[in-house]
Coordinates of C-alpha atoms (C1' of nucleotides) in Angstrom, one line a residue:
Chain A
M24 CA 0.9 21.1 -29.3
A25 CA 1.3 18.8 -26.4
E26 CA 4.2 16.4 -26.6
E27 CA 3.6 12.9 -26.3
V28 CA 3.5 11.5 -22.6
R29 CA 6.2 9.2 -21.6
V30 CA 6.8 8.1 -18.3
R31 CA 9.1 5.8 -16.4
F32 CA 9.6 3.4 -13.4
A33 CA 13.5 3.4 -12.6
P34 CA 14.1 0.5 -10.2
S35 CA 17.6 0.0 -8.8
P36 CA 17.9 -3.8 -8.4
T37 CA 19.3 -3.8 -5.1
G38 CA 16.9 -6.1 -3.1
E39 CA 13.3 -7.4 -3.3
P40 CA 10.8 -5.1 -5.2
H41 CA 9.2 -3.6 -2.4
I42 CA 5.5 -2.1 -2.3
G43 CA 6.7 1.4 -2.3
N44 CA 8.6 0.9 -5.6
V45 CA 5.8 -1.0 -7.5
R46 CA 3.1 1.4 -6.1
T47 CA 5.4 4.2 -8.0
A48 CA 5.3 1.9 -10.9
L49 CA 1.6 1.7 -10.9
F50 CA 1.2 5.5 -10.7
N51 CA 3.5 6.1 -13.6
W52 CA 1.6 3.5 -15.4
L53 CA -1.6 4.4 -14.7
F54 CA -0.8 8.2 -15.6
A55 CA 0.8 7.0 -18.9
K56 CA -2.7 5.0 -19.3
S57 CA -4.9 8.0 -18.7
C58 CA -3.3 9.8 -21.2
G59 CA -2.3 7.6 -23.8
G60 CA 1.3 7.9 -23.1
K61 CA 4.0 5.4 -22.8
F62 CA 5.5 3.8 -20.0
V63 CA 9.1 2.5 -20.0
V64 CA 11.1 0.8 -17.2
R65 CA 14.7 1.5 -17.0
V66 CA 17.0 -0.3 -14.5
E67 CA 19.4 2.0 -12.6
D68 CA 22.1 -0.4 -11.9
T69 CA 24.8 2.3 -11.1
D70 CA 25.7 1.0 -8.0
Q71 CA 27.8 -1.9 -8.2
E72 CA 28.4 -2.4 -4.8
R73 CA 24.5 -3.0 -3.7
L74 CA 23.7 -4.8 -6.7
V75 CA 21.8 -8.0 -6.1
P76 CA 21.8 -10.7 -8.6
G77 CA 18.0 -11.7 -9.9
A78 CA 16.8 -8.4 -8.5
M79 CA 15.8 -7.2 -11.8
D80 CA 14.2 -9.9 -12.9
A81 CA 12.1 -10.1 -9.4
V82 CA 11.1 -6.5 -10.4
L83 CA 10.1 -7.3 -13.8
D84 CA 8.3 -10.8 -12.4
C85 CA 6.2 -8.3 -10.1
L86 CA 5.3 -6.1 -12.7
E87 CA 4.3 -8.8 -14.9
W88 CA 2.2 -10.5 -11.9
L89 CA 0.3 -7.4 -11.1
N90 CA -0.3 -6.9 -15.1
I91 CA 1.3 -3.8 -15.5
P92 CA 2.9 -3.8 -18.8
W93 CA 5.8 -1.5 -20.2
D94 CA 6.2 -0.2 -23.5
E95 CA 9.8 0.0 -23.5
G96 CA 12.4 -1.5 -21.3
P97 CA 14.3 -4.7 -20.4
R98 CA 12.5 -8.0 -22.0
V99 CA 10.8 -5.8 -24.7
G100 CA 13.4 -3.1 -26.0
G101 CA 12.4 -0.2 -27.4
P102 CA 13.8 2.3 -29.6
Y103 CA 15.8 4.0 -26.7
A104 CA 17.7 0.6 -26.0
P105 CA 19.6 -0.2 -24.0
Y106 CA 17.5 0.3 -20.8
I107 CA 20.0 -0.6 -18.2
Q108 CA 22.3 2.0 -17.2
S109 CA 25.1 -0.1 -16.8
E110 CA 25.1 -0.7 -20.5
R111 CA 25.0 3.2 -21.1
L112 CA 28.2 4.0 -19.0
S113 CA 30.0 5.8 -22.3
I114 CA 27.3 8.3 -22.3
Y115 CA 27.3 9.6 -18.7
Q116 CA 31.1 9.7 -19.3
E117 CA 30.9 11.7 -22.2
L118 CA 28.4 14.2 -20.7
A119 CA 30.5 14.4 -17.2
E120 CA 33.6 15.3 -19.5
S121 CA 31.8 18.1 -21.2
L122 CA 30.7 19.5 -18.0
L123 CA 34.2 19.3 -16.9
R124 CA 35.4 21.2 -19.8
E125 CA 32.9 23.9 -19.5
G126 CA 33.9 24.2 -15.8
R127 CA 30.4 23.2 -14.5
A128 CA 32.1 20.2 -12.8
Y129 CA 35.3 19.4 -11.1
P130 CA 37.1 16.4 -9.8
C131 CA 37.4 16.1 -6.2
Y132 CA 40.3 14.4 -4.3
C133 CA 38.8 14.5 -0.8
S134 CA 38.8 11.1 1.1
R135 CA 35.7 10.1 2.4
D136 CA 36.8 10.4 5.8
R137 CA 37.9 14.1 5.2
L138 CA 34.4 14.9 3.8
A139 CA 32.6 13.3 6.7
R140 CA 34.8 15.6 9.3
M141 CA 33.9 18.8 7.2
R142 CA 30.3 17.7 7.1
D143 CA 30.5 17.3 11.3
E144 CA 32.3 20.3 11.6
R145 CA 29.5 22.4 9.8
R146 CA 26.8 20.6 11.6
V147 CA 28.0 21.6 15.0
Q148 CA 28.4 25.0 13.8
G149 CA 24.8 25.0 12.8
F150 CA 25.2 25.3 9.1
T151 CA 23.9 23.1 6.7
T152 CA 26.1 20.2 6.0
A153 CA 26.4 20.6 2.6
H154 CA 28.6 22.9 0.2
A155 CA 32.0 22.3 -1.5
C156 CA 35.8 21.7 -0.5
E157 CA 38.5 23.5 -1.9
C158 CA 38.9 21.2 -5.2
R159 CA 36.6 23.3 -6.8
T160 CA 39.0 25.8 -7.1
M161 CA 42.2 24.3 -7.8
T162 CA 44.6 25.1 -10.2
T163 CA 45.8 22.8 -12.9
Q164 CA 48.7 22.1 -11.1
E165 CA 47.3 21.6 -7.8
R166 CA 45.1 18.8 -9.5
R167 CA 48.1 17.0 -11.0
D168 CA 49.8 16.9 -7.5
K169 CA 46.8 15.2 -6.0
E170 CA 46.2 13.3 -8.9
A171 CA 49.6 11.6 -8.1
E172 CA 49.2 11.0 -4.4
N173 CA 45.6 10.3 -4.6
G174 CA 44.5 8.5 -7.7
A175 CA 41.5 8.4 -9.3
P176 CA 39.2 11.4 -8.1
V177 CA 35.1 11.7 -8.6
I178 CA 33.7 14.3 -10.5
R179 CA 31.4 16.9 -8.3
F180 CA 28.7 19.3 -10.2
G181 CA 29.6 23.0 -9.0
M182 CA 26.1 24.2 -8.0
P183 CA 25.3 27.9 -8.2
T184 CA 26.4 29.9 -5.4
S185 CA 23.5 32.6 -5.6
G186 CA 20.2 32.3 -6.6
V187 CA 17.5 29.9 -6.1
T188 CA 16.3 26.9 -7.9
K189 CA 12.4 26.4 -8.2
V190 CA 10.3 24.1 -9.4
H191 CA 6.5 23.7 -9.9
D192 CA 5.6 20.2 -8.7
L193 CA 2.7 18.6 -10.2
I194 CA 1.5 17.5 -6.7
R195 CA 3.0 19.7 -4.3
G196 CA 3.0 23.2 -6.3
D197 CA 5.8 25.6 -6.0
V198 CA 8.8 24.4 -4.2
E199 CA 12.5 26.3 -4.0
W200 CA 15.9 26.2 -2.6
Q201 CA 18.4 28.6 -1.9
N202 CA 21.3 27.6 -4.2
D203 CA 24.1 28.3 -1.5
L204 CA 22.8 25.6 0.8
Q205 CA 23.2 23.0 -2.2
E206 CA 26.1 20.8 -1.9
D207 CA 28.5 20.1 -5.0
F208 CA 27.2 16.4 -5.2
I209 CA 29.1 13.6 -7.2
I210 CA 28.1 13.0 -10.4
L211 CA 31.0 10.4 -11.5
K212 CA 32.2 7.8 -9.2
S213 CA 35.8 6.9 -9.4
D214 CA 34.9 3.7 -10.7
G215 CA 33.7 5.4 -13.8
F216 CA 29.9 4.9 -13.0
P217 CA 27.7 7.8 -12.7
T218 CA 25.7 8.5 -9.6
Y219 CA 22.0 8.3 -9.7
H220 CA 21.5 12.2 -10.4
L221 CA 23.5 12.3 -13.5
A222 CA 22.3 9.0 -14.9
V223 CA 18.5 10.1 -14.4
V224 CA 19.0 13.3 -15.9
T225 CA 20.9 11.9 -18.6
D226 CA 18.4 9.3 -19.3
D227 CA 15.2 11.0 -18.6
H228 CA 16.1 13.6 -21.3
L229 CA 17.4 11.3 -23.7
M230 CA 14.7 8.7 -23.5
N231 CA 12.3 11.5 -24.0
I232 CA 10.3 11.4 -20.4
S233 CA 7.8 13.9 -20.1
H234 CA 6.9 13.6 -16.5
V235 CA 9.1 12.4 -13.8
L236 CA 6.5 10.9 -11.1
R237 CA 8.8 9.4 -8.5
A238 CA 8.6 9.3 -4.6
E239 CA 8.6 12.2 -2.4
E240 CA 11.9 11.2 -1.0
W241 CA 13.4 12.7 -4.1
L242 CA 12.1 16.1 -3.9
P243 CA 15.4 17.5 -2.2
S244 CA 17.4 16.2 -5.0
T245 CA 15.2 18.1 -7.4
P246 CA 17.2 21.2 -7.4
R247 CA 20.4 19.6 -8.4
H248 CA 18.7 17.8 -11.3
L249 CA 17.1 21.1 -12.2
Q250 CA 20.5 22.6 -12.3
L251 CA 22.2 19.6 -14.3
Y252 CA 19.5 19.8 -16.8
D253 CA 20.5 23.6 -17.1
A254 CA 24.0 23.0 -17.4
L255 CA 23.7 20.1 -19.9
G256 CA 21.7 22.5 -22.2
F257 CA 18.5 20.0 -21.5
D258 CA 14.9 20.9 -21.1
P259 CA 13.9 19.4 -17.7
P260 CA 10.5 17.5 -17.7
E261 CA 7.6 18.0 -15.4
F262 CA 8.0 16.7 -11.7
G263 CA 5.8 15.4 -9.3
H264 CA 6.4 13.9 -5.9
L265 CA 4.5 10.9 -4.8
P266 CA 3.6 10.7 -1.2
I267 CA 5.8 8.0 0.4
I268 CA 4.3 4.8 2.0
L269 CA 4.7 4.5 5.8
G270 CA 4.7 1.2 7.9
P271 CA 2.6 1.2 11.1
D272 CA 5.1 3.3 12.8
R273 CA 4.5 5.8 10.6
S274 CA 8.5 5.6 9.3
K275 CA 8.9 5.0 5.7
L276 CA 7.9 1.5 4.8
S277 CA 11.0 -0.9 5.0
K278 CA 12.1 -4.3 5.4
R279 CA 11.8 -4.0 9.1
H280 CA 8.3 -3.6 9.0
G281 CA 7.9 -7.2 7.9
A282 CA 6.0 -8.4 4.8
T283 CA 7.0 -5.3 2.3
G284 CA 8.1 -7.5 -0.5
V285 CA 5.8 -7.8 -3.4
L286 CA 6.7 -11.2 -4.1
E287 CA 5.4 -12.3 -0.4
Y288 CA 2.0 -11.2 -1.2
R289 CA 2.1 -13.4 -4.3
E290 CA 3.4 -16.1 -1.9
E291 CA 0.7 -15.5 0.4
G292 CA -1.9 -15.6 -2.3
F293 CA -3.3 -12.0 -2.3
L294 CA -4.8 -11.4 -5.9
P295 CA -2.9 -9.0 -8.1
E296 CA -5.8 -7.1 -9.1
A297 CA -6.7 -6.5 -5.4
L298 CA -3.0 -5.5 -4.7
V299 CA -3.4 -3.1 -7.7
N300 CA -6.7 -1.4 -6.5
F301 CA -5.4 -1.2 -3.1
M302 CA -2.3 0.3 -4.0
A303 CA -4.0 3.0 -6.2
L304 CA -5.9 4.0 -3.2
L305 CA -2.6 4.7 -1.3
G306 CA -2.8 8.5 -2.1
W307 CA -5.3 8.4 -4.6
S308 CA -9.1 8.3 -4.7
L309 CA -11.7 8.5 -7.2
D310 CA -14.4 10.0 -5.3
D311 CA -15.6 10.0 -1.6
K312 CA -17.5 6.6 -2.2
T313 CA -16.1 4.4 -4.6
E314 CA -13.1 2.3 -3.5
V315 CA -13.4 -0.9 -5.2
L316 CA -13.1 -0.6 -9.0
P317 CA -11.2 -2.4 -11.9
V318 CA -7.9 -0.9 -12.8
E319 CA -9.1 0.0 -16.3
E320 CA -11.5 2.4 -14.6
I321 CA -8.6 3.3 -12.0
A322 CA -6.6 4.4 -15.3
S323 CA -9.4 6.2 -17.2
N324 CA -10.0 8.3 -14.3
F325 CA -6.5 8.8 -13.2
T326 CA -5.6 12.5 -12.7
L327 CA -2.6 14.0 -10.7
D328 CA -4.8 16.6 -8.9
R329 CA -6.7 13.5 -7.2
I330 CA -3.4 12.5 -5.4
T331 CA -2.9 13.2 -2.1
K332 CA 0.3 15.1 -0.7
S333 CA 0.4 13.2 2.9
A334 CA 2.1 9.9 3.0
A335 CA 0.0 6.9 3.7
V336 CA 0.0 4.0 6.4
F337 CA 0.0 0.6 4.7
D338 CA -2.8 -1.3 6.3
R339 CA -2.6 -5.0 5.4
E340 CA -5.9 -5.7 7.2
K341 CA -7.7 -3.6 4.5
L342 CA -5.7 -5.2 1.8
E343 CA -6.9 -8.5 3.1
W344 CA -10.4 -7.7 2.9
M345 CA -9.8 -6.2 -0.6
S346 CA -8.4 -9.4 -1.7
G347 CA -11.6 -11.0 -0.3
V348 CA -13.9 -8.9 -2.3
Y349 CA -12.0 -9.7 -5.5
M350 CA -12.0 -13.3 -4.6
R351 CA -15.6 -13.5 -4.7
Q352 CA -15.8 -11.8 -8.1
L353 CA -14.0 -14.1 -9.7
S354 CA -15.9 -16.9 -11.8
T355 CA -15.5 -20.8 -10.6
G356 CA -13.2 -21.7 -13.4
D357 CA -10.8 -18.9 -12.6
L358 CA -10.8 -19.2 -9.1
A359 CA -10.0 -22.8 -9.4
G360 CA -7.2 -22.3 -11.8
R361 CA -5.7 -19.7 -9.3
M362 CA -6.2 -22.1 -6.5
L363 CA -4.7 -25.0 -7.7
P364 CA -1.0 -24.3 -7.9
F365 CA -1.5 -23.1 -4.1
L366 CA -3.3 -26.4 -3.2
E367 CA -0.4 -28.3 -4.9
R368 CA 2.0 -26.7 -2.9
D369 CA 0.1 -26.9 0.5
L370 CA -1.9 -30.0 0.8
P371 CA -0.1 -32.8 1.8
G372 CA 1.1 -35.2 -0.6
D373 CA -1.3 -38.2 -0.2
S374 CA -4.1 -35.5 -1.0
L375 CA -2.7 -34.8 -4.6
P376 CA -3.5 -34.7 -7.5
V377 CA -6.0 -32.1 -7.4
E378 CA -8.5 -32.7 -10.4
Q379 CA -9.7 -29.3 -11.8
P380 CA -13.1 -30.6 -12.5
Y381 CA -13.7 -31.8 -9.0
L382 CA -12.1 -28.5 -7.5
E383 CA -14.7 -26.7 -9.5
R384 CA -17.3 -28.3 -7.6
I385 CA -15.7 -27.3 -4.2
V386 CA -14.9 -23.5 -5.4
P387 CA -18.5 -22.2 -4.8
L388 CA -18.4 -23.6 -1.4
V389 CA -15.3 -22.0 -0.4
Q390 CA -15.3 -18.9 -2.8
E391 CA -17.0 -16.4 -0.2
R392 CA -14.8 -17.6 2.9
V393 CA -11.4 -17.4 1.4
K394 CA -9.4 -14.2 1.4
L395 CA -6.2 -15.6 0.3
L396 CA -5.1 -18.4 -2.1
S397 CA -2.8 -19.6 0.6
E398 CA -5.8 -20.3 2.5
A399 CA -7.4 -22.8 0.2
D400 CA -6.0 -25.7 1.6
E401 CA -7.4 -25.2 5.0
W402 CA -10.8 -24.4 3.7
T403 CA -10.7 -27.6 1.3
S404 CA -8.5 -30.3 2.8
Y405 CA -11.2 -32.4 3.9
F406 CA -12.4 -32.9 0.4
F407 CA -9.1 -34.7 -0.7
N408 CA -8.8 -37.4 2.0
D409 CA -10.8 -40.1 3.2
V410 CA -11.4 -39.1 6.9
P411 CA -10.3 -35.7 8.3
E412 CA -8.4 -35.3 11.8
Y413 CA -10.1 -33.8 14.5
D414 CA -10.8 -34.5 18.3
P415 CA -13.8 -36.8 18.5
K416 CA -15.0 -35.0 21.8
T417 CA -16.0 -31.9 19.3
L418 CA -18.5 -34.1 17.8
V419 CA -20.5 -33.8 21.1
Q420 CA -22.8 -30.8 20.7
R421 CA -23.7 -28.1 23.4
G422 CA -26.6 -29.7 25.3
M423 CA -25.8 -33.3 24.1
D424 CA -24.2 -36.3 25.4
V425 CA -22.0 -39.0 24.1
Q426 CA -24.8 -41.5 23.7
G427 CA -27.3 -39.2 22.1
T428 CA -24.5 -38.0 19.7
L429 CA -23.5 -41.9 18.9
G430 CA -27.5 -42.3 18.1
A431 CA -27.6 -39.4 15.9
L432 CA -24.7 -40.6 14.0
R433 CA -25.8 -44.0 13.4
R434 CA -29.3 -42.8 12.7
A435 CA -27.5 -40.2 9.9
M436 CA -25.5 -43.5 8.6
D437 CA -29.0 -45.6 8.0
E438 CA -30.7 -42.6 6.3
V439 CA -27.5 -41.5 3.9
A440 CA -27.0 -45.0 3.1
S441 CA -30.6 -45.8 2.1
T442 CA -31.9 -42.5 0.7
E443 CA -32.5 -42.1 -3.1
S444 CA -31.2 -38.9 -4.1
F445 CA -27.8 -37.4 -2.7
D446 CA -28.4 -33.8 -3.8
H447 CA -28.2 -31.3 -1.0
E448 CA -31.9 -30.4 -1.2
S449 CA -33.0 -33.6 -0.6
L450 CA -30.7 -34.4 1.9
E451 CA -31.6 -31.3 4.0
A452 CA -35.1 -32.1 3.9
L453 CA -34.5 -35.7 4.9
L454 CA -32.1 -34.9 7.7
R455 CA -34.1 -31.8 9.1
A456 CA -36.8 -34.2 9.6
V457 CA -34.4 -36.7 11.3
G458 CA -33.3 -34.3 13.7
A459 CA -36.7 -33.1 14.8
E460 CA -37.5 -36.7 15.2
L461 CA -34.5 -37.1 17.4
G462 CA -35.5 -34.0 19.3
L463 CA -32.3 -32.1 18.4
S464 CA -32.0 -28.6 17.2
A465 CA -30.5 -28.0 13.9
R466 CA -27.7 -26.6 15.4
Q467 CA -27.1 -29.6 17.5
F468 CA -27.9 -32.3 14.9
F469 CA -26.2 -30.6 11.8
G470 CA -23.2 -29.6 14.4
V471 CA -22.5 -33.2 14.9
L472 CA -23.0 -34.1 11.2
R473 CA -20.5 -31.3 10.4
T474 CA -17.8 -32.6 12.7
A475 CA -18.2 -35.7 11.4
V476 CA -18.4 -34.8 7.7
T477 CA -15.8 -32.1 7.8
G478 CA -13.7 -32.4 11.0
R479 CA -14.2 -29.0 11.7
T480 CA -16.6 -26.6 13.5
A481 CA -16.7 -24.1 10.8
A482 CA -17.2 -25.2 7.1
P483 CA -19.1 -24.4 4.2
P484 CA -23.0 -25.4 4.1
L485 CA -23.3 -29.0 5.5
F486 CA -25.5 -30.5 2.5
E487 CA -23.7 -28.7 -0.2
T488 CA -20.4 -30.3 1.0
M489 CA -21.9 -33.7 1.6
E490 CA -23.3 -33.5 -2.2
V491 CA -19.7 -32.8 -3.2
L492 CA -18.0 -35.4 -1.4
G493 CA -20.9 -38.1 -2.3
R494 CA -22.6 -41.0 -0.6
D495 CA -19.6 -43.3 0.0
L496 CA -17.3 -40.9 1.9
V497 CA -20.2 -39.1 3.8
A498 CA -21.1 -42.7 4.9
L499 CA -17.6 -43.7 5.7
R500 CA -16.9 -40.7 7.6
L501 CA -20.1 -41.1 9.8
E502 CA -19.3 -44.6 10.4
S503 CA -15.6 -43.4 11.6
A504 CA -16.9 -40.4 13.6
A505 CA -19.2 -43.0 15.8
E506 CA -16.3 -45.4 16.2
R507 CA -14.2 -43.0 17.2
L508 CA -16.5 -41.1 19.4
D509 CA -17.4 -44.6 21.0
Q510 CA -13.6 -45.5 21.7
V511 CA -12.8 -42.3 23.2
S512 CA -15.8 -42.6 25.8
Q513 CA -14.9 -45.8 26.8
S514 CA -11.1 -45.2 27.3
E515 CA -12.3 -42.3 29.4
E516 CA -14.5 -44.0 31.6
L517 CA -11.9 -46.5 32.5
Chain B
rG13 C1' 22.0 20.7 13.2
rG14 C1' 20.3 22.2 8.3
rC15 C1' 16.9 22.0 4.2
rG16 C1' 12.3 20.3 2.4
rC17 C1' 7.3 18.3 2.5
rG18 C1' 3.4 17.3 5.6
rU19 C1' -1.0 17.5 9.5
rU20 C1' -9.3 15.7 8.6
rC21 C1' -12.3 9.2 13.0
rG22 C1' -7.0 3.7 15.2
rU23 C1' -6.0 2.9 9.4
rC24 C1' -7.2 4.7 3.9
rU25 C1' -9.9 8.8 2.4
rA26 C1' -13.9 12.7 0.7
rG27 C1' -13.8 17.8 1.5
rA28 C1' -11.0 23.4 -3.2
rG29 C1' -15.7 29.8 2.1
rG30 C1' -21.8 28.7 3.6
rC31 C1' -24.4 21.7 1.0
rC32 C1' -19.9 19.8 7.2
rC33 C1' -21.4 20.9 15.0
rA34 C1' -17.7 16.8 8.6
rG35 C1' -19.3 12.0 4.2
rG36 C1' -17.2 6.8 2.5
rA37 C1' -14.3 2.4 3.6
rC38 C1' -11.4 -1.0 6.7
rA39 C1' -11.2 -2.7 11.8
rC40 C1' -14.2 -2.9 16.2
rC41 C1' -19.3 -3.7 18.7
rG42 C1' -24.6 -4.6 18.4
rC43 C1' -29.2 -6.8 15.9
rC44 C1' -30.7 -9.0 11.5
rC45 C1' -30.3 -13.6 8.2
rU46 C1' -28.7 -18.6 9.2
rC47 C1' -27.0 -25.8 10.3
rU48 C1' -21.4 -23.6 11.8
rC49 C1' -18.3 -20.1 9.4
rA50 C1' -18.4 -16.6 5.9
rA51 C1' -21.1 -13.2 2.8
rG52 C1' -25.0 -10.0 3.1
rG53 C1' -28.4 -6.1 5.4
rC54 C1' -29.3 -2.5 9.3
rG55 C1' -27.3 0.3 13.3
rG56 C1' -23.5 2.1 16.8
rA57 C1' -19.3 4.0 18.7
rG58 C1' -15.2 6.7 16.6
rA59 C1' -12.4 13.3 14.1
rU60 C1' -13.1 20.1 19.3
rC61 C1' -10.6 19.1 11.0
rG62 C1' -2.4 19.6 15.0
rC63 C1' -2.1 24.6 18.0
rG64 C1' -2.7 29.9 18.5
rG65 C1' -3.6 34.3 16.0
rG66 C1' -5.9 36.9 11.8
rU67 C1' -9.2 37.7 7.3
rU68 C1' -14.3 37.1 6.5
rC69 C1' -21.4 38.0 8.2
rG70 C1' -19.6 32.9 7.8
rA71 C1' -13.3 28.8 7.7
rA72 C1' -11.3 21.9 7.6
rU73 C1' -11.5 24.8 3.4
rC74 C1' -7.6 31.6 2.7
rC75 C1' -3.3 34.1 5.4
rC76 C1' 0.6 34.1 9.2
rG77 C1' 3.0 32.1 13.7
rC78 C1' 4.0 27.7 16.3
rA79 C1' 4.2 22.6 17.4
rC80 C1' 4.8 17.8 16.0
rG81 C1' 5.7 14.1 12.0
rC82 C1' 8.2 12.6 8.0
rG83 C1' 11.9 12.8 4.3
rC84 C1' 17.0 14.4 2.5
rU85 C1' 21.5 15.2 4.3
rA86 C1' 26.8 8.6 1.4
rC87 C1' 32.2 7.7 -4.3
rC88 C1' 22.9 4.3 -2.4
rA89 C1' 19.1 4.9 -5.2

RNA sequence: GGCGCGUUCGUCUAGAGGCCCAGGACACCGCCCUCUCAAGGCGGAGAUCGCGGGUUCGAAUCCCGCACGCGCUACCA
C-alpha cells in the first residue's frame, strides 16, 4: 500500500520571495494536489546572519496571493509543529550528538582560513576541493587540547571513504557519486544551529515527507543527505530535482536580472492566475498545444514525467501576454474589483474616489486592452476628470487643417447638444452622417472627436466612450477642444 | 580545477525508431476586420534537432566520444 504523499516547500527567509522559489513551491503543491497528498511549508531559518526580518511573512503572503494554500506550516499549524526550524534546535542538536557518539560525526576545530588554504591547495593539485581535515582522526586528548585553544568546534559528518552513493531521481533518473570525493560537511555550526543538510534531513523524516521536489542546484548535495539518512537510520524519501530558472543571460535567475521578486509582479498588476499558469509552464507541459489552462486542470494533469530536465529562461513578454489572456477572461465585476486598488494608488488625487458602479461601465471598454492592472490608470484616467490634458495640435488629423478641425468640433458640439438619445448606436449613426456631410472620412472626423473626448490618439471605441462619459462631459470637452485649438493657432500665427 | 546536470526555432515547449526534410505558443513581419488602439482571423519568416562517430532498412528519438552551457564546490540555503 502506497504511503500518503507529503511534500514540502522549505524557503529560507533571507530576502524577497523569488520567482524560482515560488515555482518550486508551485510544483510541490501541484504534485500534492495531483495525488491527493499534503503540502507543507517549513521555514528554514538556520542562518541567523542572513535572516531578513519580515521575509517569512513575505513568502507566505506570496503563496496566499497566488492562491497556493498549504495544509501544514506557519499560520495554519499542524501535527508536526513547530514548522520553523529555529524553534526545533534541540532536535537537531540531539541528533548531532548521537551521530557524534556513534562515530559518524566529529568535532572540527579548523579555522576558516585554514580550510580555505587547504581547498586552494587541492584545487591547484587538480583534486576535488572536498575531503576532510585531520580532526576526523584526532584522539580524545588532542580534541581536549584543541578545544582549550580554539573554542567551540563545528560538527562534521564523516562521509564514507569508499563506495558510491546512488539516487534514482524522479526527474533525472539514476545519478551516482563517488564517496571518497565527497566532503565531510558541517552539520552543526559553532553557534549550535544546524546547517541546511542536517535540518532538512531531520525534518523531512520527522514530518513524514514522502517526496522531496527541489531545485536542481540541490542535486550535488543529495549524496550528503542520503548518507545522513543512512547514518541516522531513517528511510530516505523520493527525490526529484526540478530544472532551474534562468535569466535572459542564461545564468541562474537572481536579483541582478531585475524584476525577480514575486511581490514586484503583484505591484505591477500581473494577475496571479496568469503567473501561476505561466510558472507551471516553466518546466512542465500538458501536451503539444495547450498552454492556457486553469490551475485545477494543471493540478489534475500534473505528473512528474512531464517535467523537463533542462533549465528554462524566464520570458517576461510571454508572461505579459498570458496576463492579458486572463484579464480578458474576467467578469466585469471581478476586473473592476481588482482594478480599484490600483486606480486608487495610481490615479491623481482629484480623480478619486472611484465609484465601483461607474468603473463597471468603463471596464468593458478597456478590458481587452489592459495586460497589467498597473496600466489601468493610463487606460481610464480621462473617465475621471473634466478635461484631459493633451496637445491641441493632435486634434488636427491628417489631410485636415485647423479651420476644418474647428468646424468639425463645433458641428459635433451642436449635434451632441441637441440629439435625443445618447446611446452609442444613435451617436454613431448620427456622427457618421455628419462626418460624411462635412466631407470627412470616418478616420478623420472620429479622430478629431477622439482626441477631443479622450485626449489621446489611441483609446477604446469612441461612441461607447461617449455614452459612458455622458452628454455633459462630452459637450464640455468638445467645447474646450475648440477653444484650445483656436488659441494655439492664433498664437502661432503671430 | 573537481564533481554533477543539461543541450529541439530568439524564448517557452511537443516529440519516448518510421506519423517529423520536426508541431504549438510568445515575440517579429504581412494581410483581413476596423473610427484609433487593442482583441480576433489568416498567412509568413524562424530549428542542418550542439558536433562527430556508431547501432538500424530507417534516429531529434538508442550507444560512445567530444564541445559548449549551467549548477555545486561557505560555520548560505
